[in-house]
PDB file of C-alpha atoms and ligand atoms in Angstrom:
ATOM      1  CA  MET A 500      -0.040   0.061   0.285  1.00 36.00           C
ATOM      2  CA  SER A 501       1.439   3.460  -1.052  1.00 38.00           C
ATOM      3  CA  ALA A 502       1.648   5.795   1.863  1.00 39.00           C
ATOM      4  CA  PRO A 503      -1.097   8.145   2.128  1.00 39.00           C
ATOM      5  CA  VAL A 504      -0.381  12.392   0.970  1.00 38.00           C
ATOM      6  CA  ASN A 505      -1.078  14.871   3.154  1.00 40.00           C
ATOM      7  CA  THR A 506      -3.128  17.491   1.688  1.00 38.00           C
ATOM      8  CA  ASP A 507      -4.988  19.159   4.673  1.00 41.00           C
ATOM      9  CA  ALA A 508      -4.243  22.508   5.939  1.00 42.00           C
ATOM     10  CA  MET A 509      -1.462  21.624   8.095  1.00 54.00           C
ATOM     11  CA  SER A 510       0.824  20.104   5.839  1.00 52.00           C
ATOM     12  CA  ASN A 511       4.446  21.675   5.104  1.00 54.00           C
ATOM     13  CA  PRO A 512       6.536  21.471   1.941  1.00 48.00           C
ATOM     14  CA  GLY A 513       8.807  18.947   3.562  1.00 48.00           C
ATOM     15  CA  ASP A 514       4.998  16.302   4.841  1.00 50.00           C
ATOM     16  CA  ARG A 515       4.098  15.406   1.417  1.00 43.00           C
ATOM     17  CA  VAL A 516       5.338  12.153   1.694  1.00 47.00           C
ATOM     18  CA  HIS A 517       4.163  10.714   5.114  1.00 57.00           C
ATOM     19  CA  ALA A 518       4.547   7.779   6.684  1.00 58.00           C
ATOM     20  CA  PRO A 519       1.483   5.587   6.105  1.00 58.00           C
ATOM     21  CA  MET A 520      -1.357   5.746   8.931  1.00 68.00           C
ATOM     22  CA  PRO A 521      -3.852   2.862   7.851  1.00 71.00           C
ATOM     23  CA  GLY A 522      -7.125   3.246   9.758  1.00 79.00           C
ATOM     24  CA  ALA A 523      -6.050   7.077  10.954  1.00 83.00           C
ATOM     25  CA  GLU A 524      -8.266   8.568   8.046  1.00 83.00           C
ATOM     26  CA  ALA A 525     -11.176   9.465  10.078  1.00 84.00           C
ATOM     27  CA  LEU A 526      -9.555  11.159  12.849  1.00 90.00           C
ATOM     28  CA  ALA A 527     -10.126  14.538  13.584  1.00 91.00           C
ATOM     29  CA  GLU A 528      -6.761  16.917  12.945  1.00 93.00           C
ATOM     30  CA  PRO A 529      -4.807  17.167  14.316  1.00 94.00           C
ATOM     31  CA  MET A 530      -4.455  13.661  15.576  1.00 93.00           C
ATOM     32  CA  ARG A 531      -4.949  12.302  12.072  1.00 90.00           C
ATOM     33  CA  SER A 532      -1.261  13.957  10.774  1.00 90.00           C
ATOM     34  CA  ARG A 533       0.833  12.990  13.884  1.00 93.00           C
ATOM     35  CA  TRP A 534       3.286  10.941  13.597  1.00 92.00           C
ATOM     36  CA  SER A 535       6.495  10.982  15.012  1.00 94.00           C
ATOM     37  CA  PRO A 536       9.418  12.088  12.249  1.00 94.00           C
ATOM     38  CA  SER A 537      13.086  11.617  12.490  1.00 94.00           C
ATOM     39  CA  ILE A 538      14.344  13.778  10.209  1.00 95.00           C
ATOM     40  CA  PHE A 539      14.365  17.529  11.467  1.00 97.00           C
ATOM     41  CA  ASP A 540      15.482  20.552  10.363  1.00 97.00           C
ATOM     42  CA  ASP A 541      18.421  21.724  12.066  1.00 97.00           C
ATOM     43  CA  ARG A 542      18.474  25.256  11.341  1.00 97.00           C
ATOM     44  CA  HIS A 543      14.926  25.672  12.666  1.00 98.00           C
ATOM     45  CA  VAL A 544      14.369  27.888  15.538  1.00 98.00           C
ATOM     46  CA  LEU A 545      11.044  28.142  17.482  1.00 98.00           C
ATOM     47  CA  GLY A 546      10.089  31.454  19.069  1.00 98.00           C
ATOM     48  CA  ARG A 547       9.073  32.225  22.577  1.00 98.00           C
ATOM     49  CA  ASP A 548       5.383  32.640  21.518  1.00 98.00           C
ATOM     50  CA  GLU A 549       5.075  29.302  19.869  1.00 98.00           C
ATOM     51  CA  LEU A 550       6.817  27.630  22.655  1.00 98.00           C
ATOM     52  CA  ILE A 551       4.665  28.923  25.321  1.00 98.00           C
ATOM     53  CA  ARG A 552       1.637  28.057  23.206  1.00 98.00           C
ATOM     54  CA  ILE A 553       2.637  24.761  23.427  1.00 98.00           C
ATOM     55  CA  LEU A 554       3.479  24.579  27.162  1.00 98.00           C
ATOM     56  CA  ARG A 555       0.251  26.260  27.714  1.00 98.00           C
ATOM     57  CA  ALA A 556      -1.814  22.872  26.043  1.00 98.00           C
ATOM     58  CA  GLY A 557       0.309  20.845  28.784  1.00 98.00           C
ATOM     59  CA  GLN A 558      -0.562  23.341  31.562  1.00 98.00           C
ATOM     60  CA  TRP A 559      -4.382  23.234  30.473  1.00 98.00           C
ATOM     61  CA  SER A 560      -4.351  19.331  30.353  1.00 98.00           C
ATOM     62  CA  PRO A 561      -6.624  17.458  32.935  1.00 98.00           C
ATOM     63  CA  SER A 562      -4.765  15.743  35.991  1.00 97.00           C
ATOM     64  CA  SER A 563      -5.920  13.920  39.089  1.00 95.00           C
ATOM     65  CA  GLY A 564      -7.577  16.216  41.612  1.00 93.00           C
ATOM     66  CA  ASN A 565      -5.885  19.586  39.490  1.00 95.00           C
ATOM     67  CA  LEU A 566      -2.494  18.688  40.999  1.00 94.00           C
ATOM     68  CA  GLN A 567      -0.597  19.069  37.427  1.00 95.00           C
ATOM     69  CA  PRO A 568       2.504  16.694  38.912  1.00 96.00           C
ATOM     70  CA  TRP A 569       4.529  17.621  35.669  1.00 97.00           C
ATOM     71  CA  ALA A 570       7.662  19.785  35.253  1.00 98.00           C
ATOM     72  CA  PHE A 571       9.541  20.415  32.038  1.00 98.00           C
ATOM     73  CA  VAL A 572      13.087  21.472  31.181  1.00 98.00           C
ATOM     74  CA  MET A 573      13.398  23.515  28.044  1.00 98.00           C
ATOM     75  CA  ALA A 574      16.549  22.268  25.822  1.00 98.00           C
ATOM     76  CA  GLU A 575      16.412  24.542  23.172  1.00 98.00           C
ATOM     77  CA  ARG A 576      18.921  23.296  20.637  1.00 98.00           C
ATOM     78  CA  GLY A 577      22.466  24.497  21.538  1.00 97.00           C
ATOM     79  CA  GLY A 578      21.637  25.844  25.033  1.00 98.00           C
ATOM     80  CA  PRO A 579      23.144  24.363  28.076  1.00 98.00           C
ATOM     81  CA  SER A 580      20.196  21.591  29.129  1.00 98.00           C
ATOM     82  CA  HIS A 581      20.192  20.829  25.322  1.00 98.00           C
ATOM     83  CA  VAL A 582      24.069  19.602  25.492  1.00 98.00           C
ATOM     84  CA  ALA A 583      23.410  18.118  28.630  1.00 98.00           C
ATOM     85  CA  LEU A 584      20.810  15.897  27.338  1.00 98.00           C
ATOM     86  CA  VAL A 585      22.517  15.037  23.846  1.00 98.00           C
ATOM     87  CA  GLU A 586      25.477  13.548  25.768  1.00 98.00           C
ATOM     88  CA  HIS A 587      23.196  10.837  27.505  1.00 98.00           C
ATOM     89  CA  LEU A 588      21.000  10.153  24.627  1.00 98.00           C
ATOM     90  CA  SER A 589      20.749   6.730  23.489  1.00 98.00           C
ATOM     91  CA  ARG A 590      22.696   5.381  19.972  1.00 96.00           C
ATOM     92  CA  GLY A 591      19.455   5.228  18.390  1.00 95.00           C
ATOM     93  CA  ASN A 592      18.603   8.698  19.567  1.00 97.00           C
ATOM     94  CA  ALA A 593      22.030  10.368  19.142  1.00 97.00           C
ATOM     95  CA  GLY A 594      21.544  11.017  15.410  1.00 95.00           C
ATOM     96  CA  TRP A 595      18.022  12.727  15.185  1.00 96.00           C
ATOM     97  CA  VAL A 596      16.693  14.070  18.142  1.00 98.00           C
ATOM     98  CA  PRO A 597      20.008  17.093  18.548  1.00 98.00           C
ATOM     99  CA  ARG A 598      18.669  18.217  15.061  1.00 97.00           C
ATOM    100  CA  ALA A 599      15.239  19.409  16.712  1.00 98.00           C
ATOM    101  CA  ALA A 600      14.561  22.670  17.602  1.00 98.00           C
ATOM    102  CA  VAL A 601      13.856  22.256  20.976  1.00 98.00           C
ATOM    103  CA  VAL A 602      13.503  18.980  23.335  1.00 99.00           C
ATOM    104  CA  ILE A 603      11.075  19.120  26.066  1.00 99.00           C
ATOM    105  CA  ILE A 604      12.511  17.091  28.906  1.00 99.00           C
ATOM    106  CA  THR A 605       9.500  16.082  30.784  1.00 98.00           C
ATOM    107  CA  ALA A 606       9.567  14.697  34.601  1.00 98.00           C
ATOM    108  CA  ALA A 607       6.875  13.594  36.939  1.00 97.00           C
ATOM    109  CA  ARG A 608       6.785  14.774  40.889  1.00 96.00           C
ATOM    110  CA  VAL A 609       6.454  11.292  42.468  1.00 95.00           C
ATOM    111  CA  ALA A 610       6.598  12.473  46.169  1.00 93.00           C
ATOM    112  CA  ALA A 611       6.208  15.549  48.294  1.00 89.00           C
ATOM    113  CA  ASP A 612       8.551  18.549  48.183  1.00 87.00           C
ATOM    114  CA  PRO A 613       9.922  18.124  51.575  1.00 86.00           C
ATOM    115  CA  ALA A 614      10.913  21.371  51.675  1.00 86.00           C
ATOM    116  CA  ASP A 615       6.691  22.081  50.901  1.00 78.00           C
ATOM    117  CA  PRO A 616       4.721  18.947  51.981  1.00 67.00           C
ATOM    118  CA  ASP A 617       1.453  20.586  51.940  1.00 69.00           C
ATOM    119  CA  GLY A 618       2.170  22.809  48.770  1.00 67.00           C
ATOM    120  CA  SER A 619       2.841  19.776  46.224  1.00 73.00           C
ATOM    121  CA  ARG A 620       0.626  17.051  47.102  1.00 79.00           C
ATOM    122  CA  VAL A 621       1.114  13.740  45.454  1.00 82.00           C
ATOM    123  CA  LYS A 622      -2.140  11.307  45.175  1.00 82.00           C
ATOM    124  CA  ALA A 623       0.125   8.145  43.724  1.00 90.00           C
ATOM    125  CA  ALA A 624       3.612   7.977  41.286  1.00 90.00           C
ATOM    126  CA  ALA A 625       1.101   6.050  38.822  1.00 94.00           C
ATOM    127  CA  LEU A 626      -1.035   9.471  38.450  1.00 95.00           C
ATOM    128  CA  SER A 627       1.624  11.378  38.088  1.00 96.00           C
ATOM    129  CA  TYR A 628       3.146   9.140  35.319  1.00 98.00           C
ATOM    130  CA  TYR A 629      -0.606   9.281  33.937  1.00 98.00           C
ATOM    131  CA  ASP A 630      -0.864  13.089  34.222  1.00 98.00           C
ATOM    132  CA  LEU A 631       2.389  13.653  32.661  1.00 98.00           C
ATOM    133  CA  GLY A 632       1.593  11.523  29.869  1.00 98.00           C
ATOM    134  CA  GLN A 633      -1.928  13.214  29.178  1.00 98.00           C
ATOM    135  CA  ALA A 634       0.206  16.678  29.356  1.00 98.00           C
ATOM    136  CA  ALA A 635       3.128  15.455  27.153  1.00 98.00           C
ATOM    137  CA  ALA A 636       0.210  14.348  24.451  1.00 98.00           C
ATOM    138  CA  HIS A 637      -1.712  17.656  24.697  1.00 98.00           C
ATOM    139  CA  MET A 638       1.550  19.288  23.940  1.00 98.00           C
ATOM    140  CA  THR A 639       2.451  17.276  21.234  1.00 98.00           C
ATOM    141  CA  LEU A 640      -1.131  17.766  19.302  1.00 98.00           C
ATOM    142  CA  GLN A 641      -0.636  21.501  19.867  1.00 98.00           C
ATOM    143  CA  ALA A 642       2.618  21.452  18.304  1.00 98.00           C
ATOM    144  CA  ARG A 643       1.245  19.720  15.700  1.00 97.00           C
ATOM    145  CA  SER A 644      -1.708  21.874  15.131  1.00 97.00           C
ATOM    146  CA  MET A 645       1.117  24.722  14.802  1.00 98.00           C
ATOM    147  CA  GLY A 646       2.528  22.986  11.427  1.00 96.00           C
ATOM    148  CA  LEU A 647       5.210  21.099  13.445  1.00 98.00           C
ATOM    149  CA  HIS A 648       6.256  17.889  14.476  1.00 97.00           C
ATOM    150  CA  ALA A 649       6.855  16.242  17.715  1.00 98.00           C
ATOM    151  CA  HIS A 650       8.698  12.816  18.647  1.00 98.00           C
ATOM    152  CA  GLN A 651       8.584  11.844  21.913  1.00 98.00           C
ATOM    153  CA  PHE A 652      11.530   9.183  23.220  1.00 98.00           C
ATOM    154  CA  GLY A 653      12.289   7.526  25.875  1.00 98.00           C
ATOM    155  CA  GLY A 654      16.197   6.527  24.823  1.00 98.00           C
ATOM    156  CA  PHE A 655      18.266   8.321  27.376  1.00 98.00           C
ATOM    157  CA  ASP A 656      20.075   8.020  30.451  1.00 98.00           C
ATOM    158  CA  LYS A 657      17.392   9.863  32.680  1.00 98.00           C
ATOM    159  CA  ASP A 658      19.450   9.545  36.117  1.00 98.00           C
ATOM    160  CA  ALA A 659      22.167  11.015  34.435  1.00 98.00           C
ATOM    161  CA  VAL A 660      20.117  14.131  32.646  1.00 98.00           C
ATOM    162  CA  ALA A 661      18.838  14.306  36.015  1.00 98.00           C
ATOM    163  CA  ARG A 662      21.785  14.752  37.894  1.00 98.00           C
ATOM    164  CA  ASP A 663      23.463  16.745  35.508  1.00 98.00           C
ATOM    165  CA  LEU A 664      20.111  18.750  35.379  1.00 98.00           C
ATOM    166  CA  GLY A 665      19.837  19.560  39.086  1.00 98.00           C
ATOM    167  CA  VAL A 666      16.633  17.464  39.138  1.00 98.00           C
ATOM    168  CA  PRO A 667      15.435  17.184  42.766  1.00 97.00           C
ATOM    169  CA  GLU A 668      14.928  14.020  44.459  1.00 96.00           C
ATOM    170  CA  HIS A 669      10.836  14.304  43.990  1.00 95.00           C
ATOM    171  CA  TYR A 670      10.713  14.430  40.292  1.00 97.00           C
ATOM    172  CA  ARG A 671      11.561  11.474  38.024  1.00 98.00           C
ATOM    173  CA  VAL A 672      12.827  12.578  34.504  1.00 98.00           C
ATOM    174  CA  VAL A 673      10.384  10.485  32.313  1.00 98.00           C
ATOM    175  CA  SER A 674      10.789  11.344  28.432  1.00 98.00           C
ATOM    176  CA  GLY A 675      11.694  14.034  25.810  1.00 99.00           C
ATOM    177  CA  ILE A 676       9.482  15.829  23.208  1.00 99.00           C
ATOM    178  CA  ALA A 677      11.457  16.843  20.271  1.00 98.00           C
ATOM    179  CA  ILE A 678       9.702  19.288  18.451  1.00 98.00           C
ATOM    180  CA  GLY A 679      10.568  21.206  15.263  1.00 98.00           C
ATOM    181  CA  ARG A 680       9.974  21.027  11.702  1.00 97.00           C
ATOM    182  CA  ARG A 681      10.808  18.356   8.917  1.00 94.00           C
ATOM    183  CA  GLY A 682      14.272  18.709   7.751  1.00 93.00           C
ATOM    184  CA  THR A 683      15.347  17.268   3.950  1.00 90.00           C
ATOM    185  CA  ALA A 684      16.447  13.639   4.086  1.00 87.00           C
ATOM    186  CA  VAL A 685      19.565  14.194   2.431  1.00 88.00           C
ATOM    187  CA  GLU A 686      20.789  15.892   5.273  1.00 86.00           C
ATOM    188  CA  VAL A 687      20.664  12.947   7.668  1.00 88.00           C
ATOM    189  CA  ASP A 688      22.713   9.181   7.473  1.00 87.00           C
ATOM    190  CA  ASP A 689      20.510   6.133   6.366  1.00 88.00           C
ATOM    191  CA  ARG A 690      19.252   4.999   9.413  1.00 86.00           C
ATOM    192  CA  ASP A 691      17.406   8.147  10.239  1.00 85.00           C
ATOM    193  CA  ARG A 692      16.013   8.236   6.493  1.00 86.00           C
ATOM    194  CA  GLU A 693      15.188   4.896   6.676  1.00 85.00           C
ATOM    195  CA  ARG A 694      13.301   4.943   9.823  1.00 84.00           C
ATOM    196  CA  GLU A 695      11.013   7.416   8.250  1.00 81.00           C
ATOM    197  CA  GLN A 696       9.736   4.957   5.540  1.00 80.00           C
ATOM    198  CA  ARG A 697       8.858   2.472   8.391  1.00 80.00           C
ATOM    199  CA  GLU A 698       5.318   1.382   7.962  1.00 79.00           C
ATOM    200  CA  ARG A 699       3.429   2.429  11.154  1.00 83.00           C
ATOM    201  CA  HIS A 700       1.387  -0.510  12.661  1.00 86.00           C
ATOM    202  CA  ARG A 701      -1.204  -0.782  15.333  1.00 89.00           C
ATOM    203  CA  ARG A 702      -2.504  -3.521  17.403  1.00 91.00           C
ATOM    204  CA  PRO A 703      -6.227  -4.085  16.329  1.00 90.00           C
ATOM    205  CA  LEU A 704      -8.833  -3.155  18.530  1.00 91.00           C
ATOM    206  CA  GLN A 705     -10.057  -6.804  19.182  1.00 90.00           C
ATOM    207  CA  ASP A 706      -6.872  -6.969  20.893  1.00 92.00           C
ATOM    208  CA  PHE A 707      -7.235  -4.308  23.415  1.00 95.00           C
ATOM    209  CA  VAL A 708     -10.765  -3.369  23.450  1.00 95.00           C
ATOM    210  CA  HIS A 709     -13.062  -5.758  25.591  1.00 95.00           C
ATOM    211  CA  GLY A 710     -17.060  -5.909  25.679  1.00 94.00           C
ATOM    212  CA  ALA A 711     -19.495  -7.968  28.095  1.00 92.00           C
ATOM    213  CA  ALA A 712     -16.450  -8.741  30.103  1.00 94.00           C
ATOM    214  CA  TRP A 713     -12.660  -9.016  29.849  1.00 95.00           C
ATOM    215  CA  GLY A 714     -11.737 -11.089  26.811  1.00 93.00           C
ATOM    216  CA  SER A 715     -15.477 -10.854  25.389  1.00 92.00           C
ATOM    217  CA  PRO A 716     -15.479  -9.205  21.997  1.00 88.00           C
ATOM    218  CA  TRP A 717     -16.814  -6.077  22.259  1.00 92.00           C
ATOM    219  CA  GLY A 718     -19.231  -4.951  18.809  1.00 83.00           C
ATOM    220  CA  GLU A 719     -18.767  -5.957  15.726  1.00 61.00           C
ATOM    221  CA  GLU A 720     -17.243  -2.903  14.329  1.00 50.00           C
ATOM    222  CA  ALA A 721     -14.167  -3.677  16.788  1.00 48.00           C
ATOM    223  CA  ARG A 722     -11.284  -4.718  14.251  1.00 50.00           C
TER     224      ARG A 722
HETATM  225  C1  FMN B 569       7.192   7.196  26.375  1.00 91.98           C
HETATM  226  C2  FMN B 569       7.735   7.160  24.626  1.00 91.98           C
HETATM  227  C3  FMN B 569       9.051   6.786  24.337  1.00 91.98           C
HETATM  228  C4  FMN B 569       9.132   6.602  22.895  1.00 91.98           C
HETATM  229  N1  FMN B 569      10.707   6.119  23.139  1.00 91.98           N
HETATM  230  C5  FMN B 569      11.342   6.719  21.458  1.00 91.98           C
HETATM  231  C6  FMN B 569      12.880   6.638  21.571  1.00 91.98           C
HETATM  232  O1  FMN B 569      13.838   6.314  22.731  1.00 91.98           O
HETATM  233  N2  FMN B 569      13.028   6.343  20.278  1.00 91.98           N
HETATM  234  C7  FMN B 569      12.510   6.933  19.507  1.00 91.98           C
HETATM  235  O2  FMN B 569      12.958   6.946  18.127  1.00 91.98           O
HETATM  236  N3  FMN B 569      11.220   6.760  19.219  1.00 91.98           N
HETATM  237  C8  FMN B 569      10.727   6.789  20.735  1.00 91.98           C
HETATM  238  N4  FMN B 569       9.458   6.766  20.786  1.00 91.98           N
HETATM  239  C9  FMN B 569       8.264   7.229  19.591  1.00 91.98           C
HETATM  240  C10 FMN B 569       7.687   5.831  19.182  1.00 91.98           C
HETATM  241  O3  FMN B 569       8.765   4.621  18.928  1.00 91.98           O
HETATM  242  C11 FMN B 569       6.251   6.142  18.317  1.00 91.98           C
HETATM  243  O4  FMN B 569       5.338   6.789  18.962  1.00 91.98           O
HETATM  244  C12 FMN B 569       5.549   4.693  17.881  1.00 91.98           C
HETATM  245  O5  FMN B 569       6.566   3.807  16.833  1.00 91.98           O
HETATM  246  C13 FMN B 569       4.578   4.955  17.372  1.00 91.98           C
HETATM  247  O6  FMN B 569       4.699   6.211  15.929  1.00 91.98           O
HETATM  248  P1  FMN B 569       3.963   7.263  15.701  1.00 91.98           P
HETATM  249  O7  FMN B 569       4.221   7.950  16.830  1.00 91.98           O
HETATM  250  O8  FMN B 569       4.346   7.721  14.216  1.00 91.98           O
HETATM  251  O9  FMN B 569       2.576   6.974  15.355  1.00 91.98           O
HETATM  252  C14 FMN B 569       8.789   6.624  21.990  1.00 91.98           C
HETATM  253  C15 FMN B 569       7.260   7.084  22.370  1.00 91.98           C
HETATM  254  C16 FMN B 569       6.961   7.636  23.540  1.00 91.98           C
HETATM  255  C17 FMN B 569       5.579   8.082  23.666  1.00 91.98           C
END
């Protein structure tokens, strides 16, 4: 099957060859055209206003008890926190991540702040991770709605990054969200070029949607 061409209003010139997304055609934007490219334009810079709009999407995402148990480090390409992150990327991420205009390093609050136990309640670490993931998804989609692309990643030494950035003990570094504009394939190595062409697969709905009881299929339409 050939890759669908993205012709909607959110297309950028670099988006014309879009990685395949079978089954996602009926989704609303920006979910429909969201995917995780690995070729970023390493000259593209994001303005402060754009970054703030993306962060606002995380700020206004829902969270359990409205505790908002997240924190972010803005690693703008070439800046000190970016340099610290790049040093600890996994081999597979070391080529493409540094090219993105910015990486939002995410952290979840997993314990109360010892200096302020009342002001930083934590319900359960699992809920903090849930809420952080939701904030990350909101930022990812906000970026897409602005014509940008985001690629989340977990492949880096989080303890080393936390140490180098001075992240306090009651937060856990969880992921990075690389955000930017797509670059051209000639500028990257074979591995990152090939990564963009991979078919995108998803488990069928019947694998993870249950009906009358766990294990009973839900609806004919679930496939
Ligand atoms: C928490 C998390 C960690 C991820 N870690 C990596 C990573 O280390 N390297 C990478 O290239 N992609 C990483 N990804 C991207 C996924 O591989 C990608 O989202 C998945 O293959 C689905 O592709 P799509 O986003 O294009 O739909 C990660 C995504 C998430 C949400």
